Structure formats: structure tokens, C-alpha cells
Short mmCIF file of C-alpha atoms in Angstrom, two decimals:
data_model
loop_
_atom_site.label_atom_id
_atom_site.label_comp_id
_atom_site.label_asym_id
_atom_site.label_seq_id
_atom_site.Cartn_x
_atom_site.Cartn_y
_atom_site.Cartn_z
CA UNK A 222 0.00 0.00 0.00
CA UNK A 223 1.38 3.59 -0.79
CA UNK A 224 1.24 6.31 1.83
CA UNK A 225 -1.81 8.31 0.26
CA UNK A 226 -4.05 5.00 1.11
CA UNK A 227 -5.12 4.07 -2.09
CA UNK A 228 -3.64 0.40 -3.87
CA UNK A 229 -0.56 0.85 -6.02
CA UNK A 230 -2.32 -0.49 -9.36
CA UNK A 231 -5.00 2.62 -8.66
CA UNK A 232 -7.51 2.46 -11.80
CA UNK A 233 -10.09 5.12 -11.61
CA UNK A 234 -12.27 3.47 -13.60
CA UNK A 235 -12.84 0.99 -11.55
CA UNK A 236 -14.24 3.51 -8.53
CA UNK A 237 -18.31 3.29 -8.02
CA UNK A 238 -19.71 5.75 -9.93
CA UNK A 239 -21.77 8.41 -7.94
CA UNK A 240 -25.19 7.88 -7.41
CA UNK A 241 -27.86 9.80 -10.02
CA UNK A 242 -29.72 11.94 -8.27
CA UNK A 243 -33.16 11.24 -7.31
CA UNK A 244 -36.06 12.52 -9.21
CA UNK A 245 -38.42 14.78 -7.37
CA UNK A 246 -41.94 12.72 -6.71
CA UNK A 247 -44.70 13.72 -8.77
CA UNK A 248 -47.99 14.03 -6.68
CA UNK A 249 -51.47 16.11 -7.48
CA UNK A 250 -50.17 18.57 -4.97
CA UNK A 251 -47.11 19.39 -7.09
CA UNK A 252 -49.63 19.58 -9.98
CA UNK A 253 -51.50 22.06 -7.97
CA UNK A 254 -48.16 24.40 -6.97
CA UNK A 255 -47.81 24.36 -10.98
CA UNK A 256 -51.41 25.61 -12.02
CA UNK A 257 -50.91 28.53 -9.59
CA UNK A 258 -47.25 29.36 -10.99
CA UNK A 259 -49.41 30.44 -15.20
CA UNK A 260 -53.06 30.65 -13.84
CA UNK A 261 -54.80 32.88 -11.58
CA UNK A 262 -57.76 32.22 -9.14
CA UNK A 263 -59.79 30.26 -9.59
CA UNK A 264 -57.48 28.39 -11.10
CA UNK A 265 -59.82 26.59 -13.85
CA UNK A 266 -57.30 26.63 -16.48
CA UNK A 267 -54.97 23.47 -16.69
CA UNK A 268 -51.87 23.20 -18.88
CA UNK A 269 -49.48 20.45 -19.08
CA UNK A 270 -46.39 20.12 -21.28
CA UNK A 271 -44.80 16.89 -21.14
CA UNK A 272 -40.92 18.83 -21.75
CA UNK A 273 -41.39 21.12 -18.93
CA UNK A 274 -42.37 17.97 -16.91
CA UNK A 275 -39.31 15.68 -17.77
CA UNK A 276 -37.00 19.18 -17.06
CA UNK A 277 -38.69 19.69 -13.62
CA UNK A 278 -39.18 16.38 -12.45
CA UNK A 279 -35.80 14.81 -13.73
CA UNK A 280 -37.04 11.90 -15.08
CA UNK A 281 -38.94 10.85 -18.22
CA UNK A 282 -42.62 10.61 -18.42
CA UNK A 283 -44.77 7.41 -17.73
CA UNK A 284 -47.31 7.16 -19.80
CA UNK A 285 -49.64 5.34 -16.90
CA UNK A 286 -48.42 6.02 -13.81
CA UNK A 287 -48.42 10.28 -14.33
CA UNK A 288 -51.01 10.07 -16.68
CA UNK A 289 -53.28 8.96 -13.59
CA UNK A 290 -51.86 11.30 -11.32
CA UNK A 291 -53.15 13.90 -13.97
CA UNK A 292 -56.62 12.57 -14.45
CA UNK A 293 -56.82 12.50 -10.64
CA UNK A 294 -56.13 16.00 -10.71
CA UNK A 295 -58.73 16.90 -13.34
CA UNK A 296 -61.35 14.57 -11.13
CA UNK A 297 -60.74 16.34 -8.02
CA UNK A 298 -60.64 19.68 -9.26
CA UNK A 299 -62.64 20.21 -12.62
CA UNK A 300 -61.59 22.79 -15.53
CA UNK A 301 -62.65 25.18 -17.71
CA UNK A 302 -59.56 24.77 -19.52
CA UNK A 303 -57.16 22.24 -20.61
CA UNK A 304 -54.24 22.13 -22.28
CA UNK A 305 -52.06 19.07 -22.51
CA UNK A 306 -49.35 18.80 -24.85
CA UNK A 307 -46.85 15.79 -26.12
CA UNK A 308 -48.36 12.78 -23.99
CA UNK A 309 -49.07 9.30 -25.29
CA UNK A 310 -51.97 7.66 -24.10
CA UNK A 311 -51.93 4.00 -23.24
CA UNK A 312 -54.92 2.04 -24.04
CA UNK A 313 -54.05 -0.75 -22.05
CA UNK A 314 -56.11 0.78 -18.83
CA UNK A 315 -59.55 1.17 -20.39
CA UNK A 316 -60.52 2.51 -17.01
CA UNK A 317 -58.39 5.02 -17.09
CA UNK A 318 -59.08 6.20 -20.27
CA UNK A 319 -62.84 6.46 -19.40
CA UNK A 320 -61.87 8.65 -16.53
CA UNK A 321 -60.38 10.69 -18.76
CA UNK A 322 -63.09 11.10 -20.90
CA UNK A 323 -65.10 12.11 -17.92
CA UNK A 324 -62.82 14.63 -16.48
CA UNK A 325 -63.25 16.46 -20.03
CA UNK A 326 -66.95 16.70 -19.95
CA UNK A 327 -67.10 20.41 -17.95
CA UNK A 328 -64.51 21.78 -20.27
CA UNK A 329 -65.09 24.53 -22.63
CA UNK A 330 -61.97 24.41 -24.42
CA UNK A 331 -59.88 21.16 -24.84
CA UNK A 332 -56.35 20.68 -26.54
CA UNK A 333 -54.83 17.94 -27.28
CA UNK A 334 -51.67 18.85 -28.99
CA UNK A 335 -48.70 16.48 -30.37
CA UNK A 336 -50.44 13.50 -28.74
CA UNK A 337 -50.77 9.68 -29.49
CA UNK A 338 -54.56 9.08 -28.89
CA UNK A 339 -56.06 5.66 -28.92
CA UNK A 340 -59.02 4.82 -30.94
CA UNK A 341 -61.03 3.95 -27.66
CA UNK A 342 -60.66 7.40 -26.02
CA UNK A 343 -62.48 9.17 -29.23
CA UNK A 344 -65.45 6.15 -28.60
CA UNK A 345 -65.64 7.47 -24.78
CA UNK A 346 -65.39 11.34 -26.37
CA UNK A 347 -68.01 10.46 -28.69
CA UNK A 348 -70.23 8.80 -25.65
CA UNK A 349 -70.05 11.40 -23.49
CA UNK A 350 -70.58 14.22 -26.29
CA UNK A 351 -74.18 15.09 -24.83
CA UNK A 352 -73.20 16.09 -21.36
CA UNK A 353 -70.03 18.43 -22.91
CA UNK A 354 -70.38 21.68 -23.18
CA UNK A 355 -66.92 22.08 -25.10
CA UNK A 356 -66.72 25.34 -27.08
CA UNK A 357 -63.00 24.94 -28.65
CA UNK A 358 -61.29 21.58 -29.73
CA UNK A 359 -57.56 21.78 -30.77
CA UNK A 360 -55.93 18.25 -32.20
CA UNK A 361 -53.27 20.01 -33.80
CA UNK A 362 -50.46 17.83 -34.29
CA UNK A 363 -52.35 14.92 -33.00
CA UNK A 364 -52.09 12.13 -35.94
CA UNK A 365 -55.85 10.87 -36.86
CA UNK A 366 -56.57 7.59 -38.21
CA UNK A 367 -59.52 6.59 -41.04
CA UNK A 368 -61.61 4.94 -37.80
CA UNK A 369 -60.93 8.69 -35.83
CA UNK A 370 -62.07 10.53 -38.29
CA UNK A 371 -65.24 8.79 -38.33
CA UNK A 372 -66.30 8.75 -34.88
CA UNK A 373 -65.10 12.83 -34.85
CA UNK A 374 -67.59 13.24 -37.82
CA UNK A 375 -70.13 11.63 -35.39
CA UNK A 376 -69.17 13.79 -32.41
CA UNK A 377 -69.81 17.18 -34.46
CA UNK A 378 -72.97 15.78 -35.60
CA UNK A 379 -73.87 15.58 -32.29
CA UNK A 380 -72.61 18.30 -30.34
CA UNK A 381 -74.53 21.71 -30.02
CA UNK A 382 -71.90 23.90 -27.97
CA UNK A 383 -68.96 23.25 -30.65
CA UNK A 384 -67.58 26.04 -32.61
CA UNK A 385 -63.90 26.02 -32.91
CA UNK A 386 -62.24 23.08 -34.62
CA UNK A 387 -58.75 22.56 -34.88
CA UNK A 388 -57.87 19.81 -37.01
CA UNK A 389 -54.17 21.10 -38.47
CA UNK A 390 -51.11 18.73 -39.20
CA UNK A 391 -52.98 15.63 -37.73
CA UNK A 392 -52.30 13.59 -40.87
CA UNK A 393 -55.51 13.72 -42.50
CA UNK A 394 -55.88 13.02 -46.29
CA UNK A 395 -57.96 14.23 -49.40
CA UNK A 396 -60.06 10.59 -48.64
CA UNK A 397 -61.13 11.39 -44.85
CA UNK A 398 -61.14 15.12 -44.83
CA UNK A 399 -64.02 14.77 -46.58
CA UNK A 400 -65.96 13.15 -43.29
CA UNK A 401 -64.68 16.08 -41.78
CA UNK A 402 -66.04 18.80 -43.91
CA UNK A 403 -69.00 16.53 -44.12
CA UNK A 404 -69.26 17.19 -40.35
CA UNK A 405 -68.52 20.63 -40.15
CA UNK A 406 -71.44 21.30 -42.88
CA UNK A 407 -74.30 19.32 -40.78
CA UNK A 408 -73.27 20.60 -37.32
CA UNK A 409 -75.18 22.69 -35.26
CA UNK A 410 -72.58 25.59 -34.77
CA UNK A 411 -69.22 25.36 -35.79
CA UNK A 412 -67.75 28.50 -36.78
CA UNK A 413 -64.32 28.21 -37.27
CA UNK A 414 -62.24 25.21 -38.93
CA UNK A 415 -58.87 24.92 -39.08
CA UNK A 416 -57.79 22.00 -41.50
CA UNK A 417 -54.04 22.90 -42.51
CA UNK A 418 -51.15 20.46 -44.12
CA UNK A 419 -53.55 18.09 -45.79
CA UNK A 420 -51.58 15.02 -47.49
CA UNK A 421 -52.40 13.09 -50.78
CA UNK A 422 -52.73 9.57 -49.17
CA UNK A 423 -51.11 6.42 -50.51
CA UNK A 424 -47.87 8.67 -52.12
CA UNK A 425 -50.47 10.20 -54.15
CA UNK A 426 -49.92 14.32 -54.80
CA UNK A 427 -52.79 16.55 -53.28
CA UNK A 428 -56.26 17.14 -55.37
CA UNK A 429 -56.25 20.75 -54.78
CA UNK A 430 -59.36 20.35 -57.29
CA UNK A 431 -61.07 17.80 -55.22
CA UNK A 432 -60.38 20.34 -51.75
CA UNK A 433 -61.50 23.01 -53.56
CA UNK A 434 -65.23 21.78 -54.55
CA UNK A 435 -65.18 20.66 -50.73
CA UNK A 436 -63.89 23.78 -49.33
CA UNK A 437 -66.75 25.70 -51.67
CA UNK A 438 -69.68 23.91 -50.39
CA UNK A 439 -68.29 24.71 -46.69
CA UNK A 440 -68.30 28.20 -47.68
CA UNK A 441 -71.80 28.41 -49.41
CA UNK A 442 -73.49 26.76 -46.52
CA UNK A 443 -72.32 30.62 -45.34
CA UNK A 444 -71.72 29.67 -41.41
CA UNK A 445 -68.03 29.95 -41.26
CA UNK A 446 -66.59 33.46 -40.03
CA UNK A 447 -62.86 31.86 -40.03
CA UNK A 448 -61.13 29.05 -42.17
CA UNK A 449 -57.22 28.15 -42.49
CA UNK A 450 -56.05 25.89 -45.23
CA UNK A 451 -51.93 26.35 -45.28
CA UNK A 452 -49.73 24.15 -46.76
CA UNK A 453 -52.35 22.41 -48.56
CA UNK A 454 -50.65 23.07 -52.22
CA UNK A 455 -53.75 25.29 -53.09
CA UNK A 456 -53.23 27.01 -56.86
CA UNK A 457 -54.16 30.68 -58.02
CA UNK A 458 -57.50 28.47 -59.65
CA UNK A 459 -58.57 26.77 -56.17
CA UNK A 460 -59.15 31.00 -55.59
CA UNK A 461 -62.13 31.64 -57.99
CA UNK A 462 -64.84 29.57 -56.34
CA UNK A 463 -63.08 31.21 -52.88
CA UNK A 464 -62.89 34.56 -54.23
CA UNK A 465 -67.29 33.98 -55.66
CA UNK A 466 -68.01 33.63 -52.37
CA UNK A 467 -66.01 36.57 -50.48
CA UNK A 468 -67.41 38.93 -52.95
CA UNK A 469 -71.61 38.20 -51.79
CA UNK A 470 -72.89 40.63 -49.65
CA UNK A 471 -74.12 37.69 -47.56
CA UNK A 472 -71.14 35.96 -46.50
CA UNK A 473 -70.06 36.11 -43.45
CA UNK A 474 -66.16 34.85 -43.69
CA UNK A 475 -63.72 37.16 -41.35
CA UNK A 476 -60.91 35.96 -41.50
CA UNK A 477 -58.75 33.52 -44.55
CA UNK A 478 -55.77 32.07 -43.47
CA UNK A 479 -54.32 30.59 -46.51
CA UNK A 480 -50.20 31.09 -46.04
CA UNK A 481 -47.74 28.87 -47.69
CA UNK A 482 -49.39 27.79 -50.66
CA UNK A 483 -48.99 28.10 -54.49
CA UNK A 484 -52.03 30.91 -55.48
CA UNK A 485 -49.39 33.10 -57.03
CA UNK A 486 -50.43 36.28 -58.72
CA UNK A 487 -53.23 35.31 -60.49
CA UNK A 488 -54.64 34.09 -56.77
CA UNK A 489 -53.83 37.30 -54.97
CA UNK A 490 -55.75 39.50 -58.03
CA UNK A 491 -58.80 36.77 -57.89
CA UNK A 492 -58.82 37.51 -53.84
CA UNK A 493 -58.22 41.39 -53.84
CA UNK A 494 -60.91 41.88 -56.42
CA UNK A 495 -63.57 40.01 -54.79
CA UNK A 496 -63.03 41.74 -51.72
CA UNK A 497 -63.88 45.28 -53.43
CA UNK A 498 -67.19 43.63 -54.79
CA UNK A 499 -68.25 43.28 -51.39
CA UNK A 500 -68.00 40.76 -48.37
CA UNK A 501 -66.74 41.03 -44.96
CA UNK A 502 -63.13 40.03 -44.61
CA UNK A 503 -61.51 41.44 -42.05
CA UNK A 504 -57.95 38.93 -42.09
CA UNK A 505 -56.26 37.88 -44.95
CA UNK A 506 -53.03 35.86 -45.15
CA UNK A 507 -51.09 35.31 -48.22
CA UNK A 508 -47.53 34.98 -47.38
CA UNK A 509 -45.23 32.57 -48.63
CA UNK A 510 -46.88 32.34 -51.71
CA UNK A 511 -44.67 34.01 -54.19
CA UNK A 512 -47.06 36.38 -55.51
CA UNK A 513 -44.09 37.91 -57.33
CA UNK A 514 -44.27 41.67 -57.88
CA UNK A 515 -47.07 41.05 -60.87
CA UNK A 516 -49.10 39.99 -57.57
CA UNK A 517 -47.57 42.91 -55.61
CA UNK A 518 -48.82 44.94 -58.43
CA UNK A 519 -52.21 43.61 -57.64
CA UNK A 520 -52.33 44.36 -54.26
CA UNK A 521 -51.41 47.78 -54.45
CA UNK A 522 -54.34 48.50 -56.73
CA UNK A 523 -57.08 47.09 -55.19
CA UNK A 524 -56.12 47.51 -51.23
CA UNK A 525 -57.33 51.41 -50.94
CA UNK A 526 -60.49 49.73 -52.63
CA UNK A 527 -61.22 46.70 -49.90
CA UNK A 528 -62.65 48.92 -47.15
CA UNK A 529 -63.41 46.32 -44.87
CA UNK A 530 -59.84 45.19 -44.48
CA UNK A 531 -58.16 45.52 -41.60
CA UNK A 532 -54.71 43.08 -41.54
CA UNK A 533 -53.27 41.82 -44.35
CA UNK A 534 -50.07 39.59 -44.40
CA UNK A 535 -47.75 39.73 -47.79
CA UNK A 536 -44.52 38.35 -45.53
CA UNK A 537 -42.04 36.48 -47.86
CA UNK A 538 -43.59 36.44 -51.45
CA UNK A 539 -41.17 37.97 -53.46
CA UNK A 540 -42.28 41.29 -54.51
CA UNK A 541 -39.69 43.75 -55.97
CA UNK A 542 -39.50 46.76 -54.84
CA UNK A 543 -41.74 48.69 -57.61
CA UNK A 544 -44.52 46.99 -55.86
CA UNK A 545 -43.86 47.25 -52.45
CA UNK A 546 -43.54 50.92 -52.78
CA UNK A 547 -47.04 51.25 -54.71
CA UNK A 548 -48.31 49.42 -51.31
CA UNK A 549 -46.79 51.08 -49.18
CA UNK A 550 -48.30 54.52 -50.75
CA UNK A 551 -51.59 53.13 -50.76
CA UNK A 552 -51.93 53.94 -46.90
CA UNK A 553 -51.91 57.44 -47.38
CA UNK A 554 -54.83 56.68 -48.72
CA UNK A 555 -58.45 56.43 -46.38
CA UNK A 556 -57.63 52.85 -45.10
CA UNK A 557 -58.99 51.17 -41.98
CA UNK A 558 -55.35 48.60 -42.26
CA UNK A 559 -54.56 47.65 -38.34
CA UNK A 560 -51.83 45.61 -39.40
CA UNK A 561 -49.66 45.29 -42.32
CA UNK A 562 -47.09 42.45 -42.97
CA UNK A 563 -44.02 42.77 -45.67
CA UNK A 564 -40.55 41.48 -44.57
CA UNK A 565 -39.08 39.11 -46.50
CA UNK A 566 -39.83 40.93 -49.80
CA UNK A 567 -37.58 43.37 -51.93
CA UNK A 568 -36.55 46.88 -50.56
CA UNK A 569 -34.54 49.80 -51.65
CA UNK A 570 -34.01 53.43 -50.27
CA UNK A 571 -37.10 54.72 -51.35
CA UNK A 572 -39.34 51.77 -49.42
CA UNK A 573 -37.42 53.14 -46.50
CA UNK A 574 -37.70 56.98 -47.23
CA UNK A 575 -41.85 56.14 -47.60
CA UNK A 576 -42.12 54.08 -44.35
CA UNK A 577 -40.13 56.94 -42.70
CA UNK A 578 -42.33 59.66 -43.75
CA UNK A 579 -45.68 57.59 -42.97
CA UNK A 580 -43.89 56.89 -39.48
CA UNK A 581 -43.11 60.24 -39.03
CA UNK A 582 -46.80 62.19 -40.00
CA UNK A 583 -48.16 59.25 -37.77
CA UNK A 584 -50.26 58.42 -41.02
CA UNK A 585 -49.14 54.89 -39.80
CA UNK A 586 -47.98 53.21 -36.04
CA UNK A 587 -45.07 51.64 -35.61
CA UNK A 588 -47.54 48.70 -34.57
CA UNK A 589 -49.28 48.29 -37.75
CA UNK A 590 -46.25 47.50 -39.85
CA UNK A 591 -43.91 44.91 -39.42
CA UNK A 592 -40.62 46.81 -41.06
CA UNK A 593 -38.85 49.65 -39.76
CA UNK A 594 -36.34 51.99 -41.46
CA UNK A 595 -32.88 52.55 -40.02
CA UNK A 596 -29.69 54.83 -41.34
CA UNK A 597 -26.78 52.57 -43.09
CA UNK A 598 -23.52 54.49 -42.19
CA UNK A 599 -21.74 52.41 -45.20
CA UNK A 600 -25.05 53.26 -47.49
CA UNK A 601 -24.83 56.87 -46.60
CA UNK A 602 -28.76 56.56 -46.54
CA UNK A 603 -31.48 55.06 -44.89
CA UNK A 604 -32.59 50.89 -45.59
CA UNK A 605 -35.80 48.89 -44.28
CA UNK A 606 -34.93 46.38 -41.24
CA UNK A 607 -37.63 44.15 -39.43
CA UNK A 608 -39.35 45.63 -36.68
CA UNK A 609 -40.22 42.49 -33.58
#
């Protein structure tokens, strides 16, 4: 033995490794301290994110054993809220998937984001549809199978309280949409649908054609006041049955989301135009569909026209600078605009000499434009910069 007590043929690597440390226990009381760290009395609005969970607790997340802690906790103390995001549910307790179900029922908005769902816990949603009084259902995220989709079509058929529906990115098809839009069209109330990132099915390319005649009959049954289809590969001619309904004096559409598609300029001049005839759009969003400056052109003749409009979003379609100026002059014009998108299009000195002199007469606020002008030292003169 050597004098520093350790043996003369010391490995380190053969010392015990310290402990881990222990993760802290989850409980419905800890649940409890959380709710009161984002909500405020009384403390009816419950969110859980499975990330934060695995960060705070220290471990990863059971999909059983904290899954009952948290329908325990929605048992004991019922919502008006909830918000649960990035669990999988087991369906190998059917008891505790029926509890879940229950603890839902006195919640008026439900979301149910990046989950794995079982088939059996839309059956018990669909059972206990009659005693909900759910206003707002978000799957986004959430993938749906052919068998989901059905019983969903069944619960809008039968729920009268439902009027937000939020079926984006959940895998659904051009084949099983339809039972969705079938659904949306015989229920009693819903009012706003959001159906973005629809696939082909079977490595077949979208039917924009197909969506379109479906997303036409939605619109003539004249009950939705807000409808998002992004990335759903929509072209400038899936906008003329769109752009025939905007422009009655009887519908009732507020607000098209429609980013990140492929309507290009003929879409933007078939929106912008009906929109002048008439209707009630409030929100329109048409970024990221390279319009192109023949688009931009577009836009910057009919906006002073579309009184009604109030935020419009032209972020990243590649108009050149010609147009963006013509816009930009439009809101000297009388214009009711609240909010006004561009970045991510072409700008030279002038765009930023205009938005400086609209800044500057307070024709516009600094809040209804998301740009900015700045002075460039190494320009000698001013340039356009984002404004966050």
C-alpha cells in the first residue's frame, strides 16, 4: 500500500460511480403548486407540457403512472380549460381512459396537442358528447386515423356547444377530410375550422381540385366566419370559387388564413378583387406564396379599394420593390389597415424613405407594420430592417 491510502495499481475506472440523483416525486399537490405558478384564481385553467415535466421532475414521463396522477387531478378539481401537450396515451387501462373522458366533460376548451390518442378514447369522447359543453377543440399535431375521423364526424354531428375546430397537421388526407367537412357542414354551430397540411394519401400528390369543390360547399353553406387551409398546395384556380363567395354581400367569412401555398399572382388578383365587390373580410393571409411583384402589383391597386380590411399579411412572397412601394403609398390613402405584414420581400431606399415619412406624419404606427427603417452608415442613406 502507498502512503496516500489508495492500492498501487490505482484504476479510476474501476471507482463506483456516484449515485444519479433522485427525481423529485410527482404528486397532485405538485400539480396544484404548478397551475398557480401560469393561472390565476380560480385556477380553472390546466396546462401540461410533457418537456417542462421531464425538465422539472428529472425523469422521463410514464405514460400510466403520471397520466393517472393527472386525471386525478382533473377529477378532483374540474376545468374550464385544458391544455395538454406531447403525452401518449396508453390504451391498455380502459378505465383510465374512461376517466379521462369524464374529467373532459365540464370543459369549454380542450387541446390535445402532439399527442398519441387511442381509438377507444375518441369512442368514450363520442359517448359522453351530450353532457359536454366544449366550445373549442384543438388536435393540432395529434395524428388521426380513417376509424378517428369517423367517430369525430359523429361527435360534431352531435354536439350543439362546438364552434372552434382545430384539425391542423394531424395527418388527414384528401379521402377522410371529406368526413370532416361533411361534419362541419351538418353541425349545429361550428364557426371556425382549421384543417391545414392536408396530405395526398397512398404517395399520391394533393387534389387541390377535389379540396377546392369541398372547401366551396363549406363556404356556401355561409356559417363559417374563419377558415385556415396552409400548406395544402392550393393554386391561383382553387381561388375563384373562394374569391365567388367573399365577394356576396351575404357571406359572413372574417378571416382567410391561406399562407404557404402556391395561389401566385393570379390568386392574390382573384382575392383582392372580390373583396372590393363586397363581403366582410376582415384577415387575410397570403404569405409565402410568391405572388411575385405582378401579384404585388395587384395588391397595391385594389387595397385602398377593400374597405373592410383591416390586416393583411404579404410576408415572404417575393415582390420587388416597384410593388412594395405602390403598397406602401396606398396607406396614405383612407384605409382602416390595423396591421400590415411585408418582410421578407424586396426593398430599396425609397421603401425606406416612404415608411419613414408615414412613421413620421403618424399616417401609420409603428404597430401596424412589421418593417422599420434605419440609417446605413456604409449606405450613406437610410434601408428597411424588421421591426419584432
Amino acid at each position: 500500500m502507498c502512503d496516500i491510502v489508495l492500492p498501487c495499481a490505482y484504476n479510476p475506472k474501476e471507482c463506483p460511480a456516484p449515485l444519479p440523483p433522485k427525481s423529485r416525486l410527482f404528486t397532485i399537490l405538485l400539480l396544484y403548486c404548478w397551475q398557480r405558478e401560469y393561472d390565476h384564481r380560480p385556477y380553472r385553467r390546466f396546462q401540461f407540457r410533457r418537456l417542462e415535466f421531464e425538465e422539472r421532475i428529472g425523469r422521463l414521463y410514464h405514460c400510466i403512472r403520471d397520466f393517472r396522477i393527472i386525471v386525478n387531478y382533473l377529477l378532483r378539481r374540474p376545468q374550464l380549460s385544458v391544455s395538454i401537450s406531447s403525452v401518449v396515451v396508453s390504451s391498455w387501462d380502459a378505465g383510465l381512459l374512461k376517466e379521462f373522458a369524464r374529467a373532459l366533460i365540464p370543459c369549454w376548451y380542450i387541446e390535445l396537442k402532439l399527442m398519441r390518442l387511442p381509438h377507444e378514447f375518441f369512442v368514450m369522447l363520442r359517448l359522453n358528447v351530450a353532457r359536454m359543453d366544449v366550445s373549442q377543440l384543438s388536435l393540432e399535431g395529434t395524428p388521426l386515423t380513417d376509424e378517428d375521423v369517423r367517430i369525430l364526424r359523429e361527435f360534431l354531428l352531435v354536439s350543439t356547444s362546438l364552434r372552434v375546430l382545430n384539425v391542423s397537421h394531424c395527418s388527414l388526407t384528401q379521402y377522410n377530410f371529406a368526413l370532416i367537412a361533411d361534419g362541419v357542414y351538418k353541425s349545429h354551430g361550428v364557426r371556425q375550422l382549421n384543417a391545414s397540411r392536408l396530405l395526398g394519401g397512398m404517395n399520391l400528390s394533393l387534389d387541390t381540385e377535389k379540396m377546392t369543390s369541398i372547401i366551396s360547399s363549406l363556404l356556401m353553406k355561409n356559417s363559417l366566419t374563419e377558415l385556415t387551409m396552409e400548406f395544402c398546395e392550393l393554386t391561383a384556380q382553387d381561388m375563384q370559387p373562394i374569391a365567388e363567395y367573399i365577394s356576396r354581400h351575404f357571406s359572413i367569412l372574417r378571416r382567410l388564413y391561406l399562407a404557404s401555398n402556391q395561389i401566385g399572382a393570379d390568386g392574390a388578383f382573384y382575392l383582392l378583387r372580390s373583396m372590393t365587390n363586397g363581403g366582410r373580410v376582415e384577415c387575410l393571409d397570403i404569405s409565402h406564396n410568391t405572388i411575385g411583384t405582378h401579384g404585388g402589383g395587384w395588391v397595391s391597386k385594389y387595397l385602398s379599394s377593400c374597405r373592410k380590411l383591416q390586416t393583411l399579411r404579404l410576408a415572404y412572397n417575393d415582390i420587388g420593390s416597384e410593388a412594395i412601394n405602390n403598397i406602401l403609398l396606398t396607406m396614405k390613402k383612407t384605409s382602416k389597415m390595423g396591421r400590415l405584414t411585408l418582410y421578407g420581400n424586396h426593398f430599396d431606399a425609397r421603401s425606406a424613405m416612404i415608411v419613414r415619412r408615414l412613421l413620421d406624419a403618424e399616417v401609420v404606427l409603428q404597430s401596424e407594420l412589421d418593417i422599420t427603417f434605419t440609417y446605413d452608415e456604409d449606405l450613406q442613406d437610410y434601408r428597411i430592417v424588421p421591426w419584432r
